[in-house]
mmCIF file of C-alpha atoms in Angstrom:
data_model
loop_
_atom_site.group_PDB
_atom_site.id
_atom_site.type_symbol
_atom_site.label_atom_id
_atom_site.label_comp_id
_atom_site.label_asym_id
_atom_site.label_seq_id
_atom_site.Cartn_x
_atom_site.Cartn_y
_atom_site.Cartn_z
ATOM 1 C CA MET A 199 152.694 99.083 -38.026
ATOM 2 C CA PHE A 200 150.904 96.846 -35.336
ATOM 3 C CA ILE A 201 152.935 93.468 -36.821
ATOM 4 C CA GLY A 202 156.243 95.427 -36.431
ATOM 5 C CA ALA A 203 155.746 96.197 -32.955
ATOM 6 C CA ALA A 204 154.442 92.609 -32.147
ATOM 7 C CA VAL A 205 158.119 91.505 -33.537
ATOM 8 C CA ASN A 206 160.005 93.754 -31.336
ATOM 9 C CA ALA A 207 157.813 93.027 -28.321
ATOM 10 C CA PHE A 208 158.432 89.201 -29.024
ATOM 11 C CA ALA A 209 162.430 89.847 -29.441
ATOM 12 C CA ALA A 210 162.713 91.941 -26.546
ATOM 13 C CA GLN A 211 161.694 89.105 -24.268
ATOM 14 C CA VAL A 212 161.779 85.724 -25.198
ATOM 15 C CA TYR A 213 161.397 82.155 -23.106
ATOM 16 C CA VAL A 214 162.896 79.174 -24.450
ATOM 17 C CA ASN A 215 162.952 75.489 -23.760
ATOM 18 C CA SER A 216 164.575 73.903 -26.686
ATOM 19 C CA ALA A 217 168.089 74.285 -28.848
ATOM 20 C CA SER A 218 165.516 75.369 -31.909
ATOM 21 C CA GLU A 219 163.487 77.966 -29.819
ATOM 22 C CA LEU A 220 166.842 79.322 -28.722
ATOM 23 C CA ASN A 221 167.931 79.767 -32.249
ATOM 24 C CA ASN A 222 165.095 81.248 -33.460
ATOM 25 C CA ALA A 223 165.315 84.030 -30.380
ATOM 26 C CA ILE A 224 169.060 84.712 -31.280
ATOM 27 C CA ILE A 225 168.257 84.822 -35.147
ATOM 28 C CA ASN A 226 164.997 87.218 -33.850
ATOM 29 C CA ALA A 227 166.881 89.427 -31.224
ATOM 30 C CA VAL A 228 167.076 93.094 -30.947
ATOM 31 C CA ASN A 229 169.717 95.508 -29.166
ATOM 32 C CA GLY A 230 168.862 95.115 -25.202
ATOM 33 C CA GLY A 231 166.826 92.323 -25.703
ATOM 34 C CA THR A 232 166.511 89.307 -23.276
ATOM 35 C CA ILE A 233 166.318 85.531 -23.747
ATOM 36 C CA THR A 234 165.325 83.413 -21.003
ATOM 37 C CA ILE A 235 165.970 79.620 -20.884
ATOM 38 C CA THR A 236 163.653 77.696 -18.887
ATOM 39 C CA LYS A 237 165.061 74.155 -18.767
ATOM 40 C CA ASP A 238 168.231 72.022 -19.459
ATOM 41 C CA PHE A 239 168.235 70.816 -23.106
ATOM 42 C CA ALA A 240 170.506 69.601 -25.781
ATOM 43 C CA ALA A 241 171.159 71.104 -29.238
ATOM 44 C CA ASP A 242 169.983 69.496 -32.522
ATOM 45 C CA ALA A 243 172.357 72.291 -34.619
ATOM 46 C CA ASN A 244 174.864 74.479 -33.576
ATOM 47 C CA ILE A 245 173.595 77.602 -31.910
ATOM 48 C CA SER A 246 172.855 80.458 -34.099
ATOM 49 C CA ALA A 247 175.631 83.135 -33.861
ATOM 50 C CA ILE A 248 175.318 86.305 -32.356
ATOM 51 C CA ASN A 249 176.720 89.498 -34.422
ATOM 52 C CA ASN A 250 176.535 93.184 -33.805
ATOM 53 C CA LEU A 251 173.757 92.797 -30.940
ATOM 54 C CA LYS A 252 173.785 93.789 -27.243
ATOM 55 C CA VAL A 253 171.555 90.894 -25.783
ATOM 56 C CA SER A 254 171.394 88.964 -22.335
ATOM 57 C CA ILE A 255 170.859 85.060 -21.832
ATOM 58 C CA GLY A 256 170.005 83.303 -18.738
ATOM 59 C CA LYS A 257 168.131 81.430 -16.472
ATOM 60 C CA ASP A 258 164.358 81.662 -14.874
ATOM 61 C CA GLY A 259 164.542 81.629 -11.325
ATOM 62 C CA THR A 260 167.375 80.422 -9.213
ATOM 63 C CA THR A 261 168.492 77.090 -10.839
ATOM 64 C CA ASP A 262 171.311 77.047 -13.031
ATOM 65 C CA TYR A 263 170.819 75.039 -16.170
ATOM 66 C CA PHE A 264 172.653 72.800 -18.659
ATOM 67 C CA LEU A 265 173.049 73.424 -22.176
ATOM 68 C CA SER A 266 174.294 70.215 -23.972
ATOM 69 C CA GLY A 267 176.246 70.185 -27.397
ATOM 70 C CA ASN A 268 175.140 66.600 -27.352
ATOM 71 C CA ASN A 269 179.117 66.301 -28.491
ATOM 72 C CA SER A 270 178.124 67.267 -32.101
ATOM 73 C CA TYR A 271 177.201 70.986 -32.208
ATOM 74 C CA GLY A 272 179.054 74.082 -31.758
ATOM 75 C CA GLY A 273 178.222 76.222 -28.888
ATOM 76 C CA PHE A 274 177.849 80.417 -28.470
ATOM 77 C CA ALA A 275 179.564 82.141 -31.678
ATOM 78 C CA ILE A 276 179.776 85.910 -30.946
ATOM 79 C CA ALA A 277 181.157 88.598 -32.706
ATOM 80 C CA ASN A 278 181.146 92.473 -32.129
ATOM 81 C CA SER A 279 178.677 92.087 -29.419
ATOM 82 C CA THR A 280 177.675 92.844 -25.735
ATOM 83 C CA VAL A 281 176.561 89.846 -24.420
ATOM 84 C CA SER A 282 175.442 88.557 -20.671
ATOM 85 C CA ILE A 283 175.098 84.712 -20.036
ATOM 86 C CA ASN A 284 173.787 83.897 -16.492
ATOM 87 C CA GLY A 285 172.963 80.866 -14.863
ATOM 88 C CA ILE A 286 173.813 78.496 -17.857
ATOM 89 C CA ASN A 287 176.381 75.773 -17.745
ATOM 90 C CA LEU A 288 177.982 74.541 -21.053
ATOM 91 C CA SER A 289 178.713 70.934 -21.561
ATOM 92 C CA GLY A 290 179.418 68.380 -24.475
ATOM 93 C CA PHE A 291 179.755 71.118 -27.410
ATOM 94 C CA ARG A 292 182.388 70.452 -30.567
ATOM 95 C CA LYS A 293 183.736 72.465 -33.028
ATOM 96 C CA SER A 294 186.154 71.840 -35.687
ATOM 97 C CA ASP A 295 188.242 74.902 -35.329
ATOM 98 C CA TYR A 296 187.736 77.450 -32.489
ATOM 99 C CA GLY A 297 186.031 77.632 -29.249
ATOM 100 C CA GLY A 298 183.984 74.637 -28.645
ATOM 101 C CA ALA A 299 181.520 76.054 -26.207
ATOM 102 C CA LEU A 300 181.806 79.746 -26.655
ATOM 103 C CA TYR A 301 183.803 81.653 -29.283
ATOM 104 C CA ALA A 302 183.939 85.612 -28.633
ATOM 105 C CA VAL A 303 185.762 87.671 -31.180
ATOM 106 C CA SER A 304 185.912 91.509 -30.730
ATOM 107 C CA SER A 305 183.023 91.243 -27.948
ATOM 108 C CA THR A 306 182.496 91.766 -24.288
ATOM 109 C CA ILE A 307 181.152 89.022 -22.088
ATOM 110 C CA LYS A 308 179.821 89.033 -18.690
ATOM 111 C CA TYR A 309 179.163 85.098 -17.572
ATOM 112 C CA THR A 310 177.459 84.806 -14.276
ATOM 113 C CA GLY A 311 175.954 81.974 -12.221
ATOM 114 C CA ASN A 312 175.375 80.363 -8.889
ATOM 115 C CA ASN A 313 178.283 77.796 -10.498
ATOM 116 C CA ILE A 314 179.759 78.388 -13.663
ATOM 117 C CA ILE A 315 180.981 75.115 -15.265
ATOM 118 C CA LEU A 316 182.385 74.448 -18.831
ATOM 119 C CA SER A 317 183.001 70.737 -19.360
ATOM 120 C CA ASN A 318 183.532 67.980 -21.898
ATOM 121 C CA ASN A 319 183.756 70.440 -24.734
ATOM 122 C CA ILE A 320 185.960 69.781 -27.605
ATOM 123 C CA CYS A 321 187.598 71.785 -30.323
ATOM 124 C CA SER A 322 188.781 69.031 -32.764
ATOM 125 C CA ASN A 323 189.310 68.612 -36.494
ATOM 126 C CA ALA A 324 189.276 64.557 -36.240
ATOM 127 C CA PRO A 325 186.611 64.117 -39.112
ATOM 128 C CA ILE A 326 182.824 64.537 -38.255
ATOM 129 C CA GLY A 327 181.707 63.880 -41.618
ATOM 130 C CA SER A 328 184.825 65.588 -43.307
ATOM 131 C CA ASN A 329 188.190 65.345 -43.795
ATOM 132 C CA VAL A 330 189.843 69.035 -42.701
ATOM 133 C CA PHE A 331 192.741 68.696 -40.999
ATOM 134 C CA GLY A 332 194.879 71.665 -39.001
ATOM 135 C CA TYR A 333 194.932 73.874 -36.046
ATOM 136 C CA VAL A 334 192.275 74.294 -33.373
ATOM 137 C CA TYR A 335 192.254 76.748 -30.155
ATOM 138 C CA GLY A 336 190.059 76.592 -27.395
ATOM 139 C CA GLY A 337 188.290 73.349 -26.237
ATOM 140 C CA ALA A 338 185.850 75.543 -24.044
ATOM 141 C CA VAL A 339 186.527 78.793 -24.864
ATOM 142 C CA TYR A 340 188.238 80.895 -27.825
ATOM 143 C CA SER A 341 188.544 84.642 -27.407
ATOM 144 C CA GLU A 342 190.059 87.280 -29.625
ATOM 145 C CA SER A 343 190.224 91.236 -28.934
ATOM 146 C CA SER A 344 187.507 90.671 -26.268
ATOM 147 C CA ALA A 345 186.765 91.450 -22.706
ATOM 148 C CA ASN A 346 185.364 88.402 -20.782
ATOM 149 C CA THR A 347 184.227 88.389 -17.055
ATOM 150 C CA PHE A 348 183.507 85.399 -15.340
ATOM 151 C CA VAL A 349 181.768 85.563 -11.887
ATOM 152 C CA SER A 350 180.293 83.302 -9.670
ATOM 153 C CA SER A 351 178.989 83.078 -6.037
ATOM 154 C CA GLY A 352 180.339 79.125 -5.974
ATOM 155 C CA VAL A 353 182.831 77.585 -8.138
ATOM 156 C CA ILE A 354 184.088 78.300 -11.670
ATOM 157 C CA LYS A 355 185.096 74.876 -13.435
ATOM 158 C CA PHE A 356 186.772 73.860 -16.527
ATOM 159 C CA SER A 357 187.071 70.028 -16.729
ATOM 160 C CA ASN A 358 187.625 67.564 -19.468
ATOM 161 C CA ASN A 359 187.550 70.136 -22.058
ATOM 162 C CA SER A 360 190.322 69.759 -25.218
ATOM 163 C CA ALA A 361 191.499 71.085 -28.223
ATOM 164 C CA ALA A 362 193.506 68.489 -30.515
ATOM 165 C CA GLY A 363 194.361 68.967 -33.983
ATOM 166 C CA SER A 364 195.080 65.896 -36.276
ATOM 167 C CA GLY A 365 196.628 65.479 -39.391
ATOM 168 C CA SER A 366 200.273 64.697 -40.948
ATOM 169 C CA GLY A 367 203.108 66.023 -43.459
ATOM 170 C CA HIS A 368 201.480 69.030 -45.307
ATOM 171 C CA ALA A 369 198.126 69.026 -43.470
ATOM 172 C CA SER A 370 199.656 68.552 -39.742
ATOM 173 C CA GLY A 371 197.834 70.279 -37.094
ATOM 174 C CA SER A 372 197.862 70.975 -33.345
ATOM 175 C CA GLY A 373 195.486 72.013 -30.700
ATOM 176 C CA SER A 374 195.958 74.719 -27.983
ATOM 177 C CA GLY A 375 194.207 75.756 -24.821
ATOM 178 C CA GLY A 376 192.092 72.775 -23.432
ATOM 179 C CA ALA A 377 190.053 75.396 -21.643
ATOM 180 C CA VAL A 378 190.814 78.747 -22.808
ATOM 181 C CA TYR A 379 192.523 80.169 -25.628
ATOM 182 C CA SER A 380 192.931 83.718 -25.620
ATOM 183 C CA VAL A 381 194.740 86.177 -27.825
ATOM 184 C CA SER A 382 194.834 89.987 -27.185
ATOM 185 C CA SER A 383 191.752 89.562 -24.693
ATOM 186 C CA THR A 384 191.402 90.389 -20.953
ATOM 187 C CA ASN A 385 189.878 87.217 -18.978
ATOM 188 C CA THR A 386 188.891 87.914 -15.473
ATOM 189 C CA PHE A 387 187.496 85.016 -13.117
ATOM 190 C CA VAL A 388 186.212 85.863 -9.864
ATOM 191 C CA SER A 389 184.519 83.540 -7.137
#
């Protein structure tokens, strides 16, 4: 009984300072939990998926932090969840299909910060160790059947994000939504 209580206490409020700690916190998160990021860091793997959860992911203190995908790894993949992201800027995330930095399906996302910066995120099926070709959507953000709100006391900035498909003939592809690709979603931006 005590062990179960300790696990829930751990998962309800967790401080992380690396990509592996972030992934572990997401995997062990409970509804209503809070994951607090304590510094800038770069991913060494795709960020773990968030499914069927209500969770907050944010900064400690007043300084916004940057998470980097190292131009190799995918960002947040969120499905059937309610997620608050506060003070975390996303840069250099890369996926081969949908939403390099943020992928949301049937979810509610509230993204806040002093400044919200999503930069240099890529959705490209150009080979990264595979020969997959086809369509890609949302360099920074892909949103389907979701409600997304971006609120900043400073600026909301999407820069150098891209979605580019590749291939020819039967395996041709294309990309849409360099910064944001949205299907049956509501996106609100307030600065």
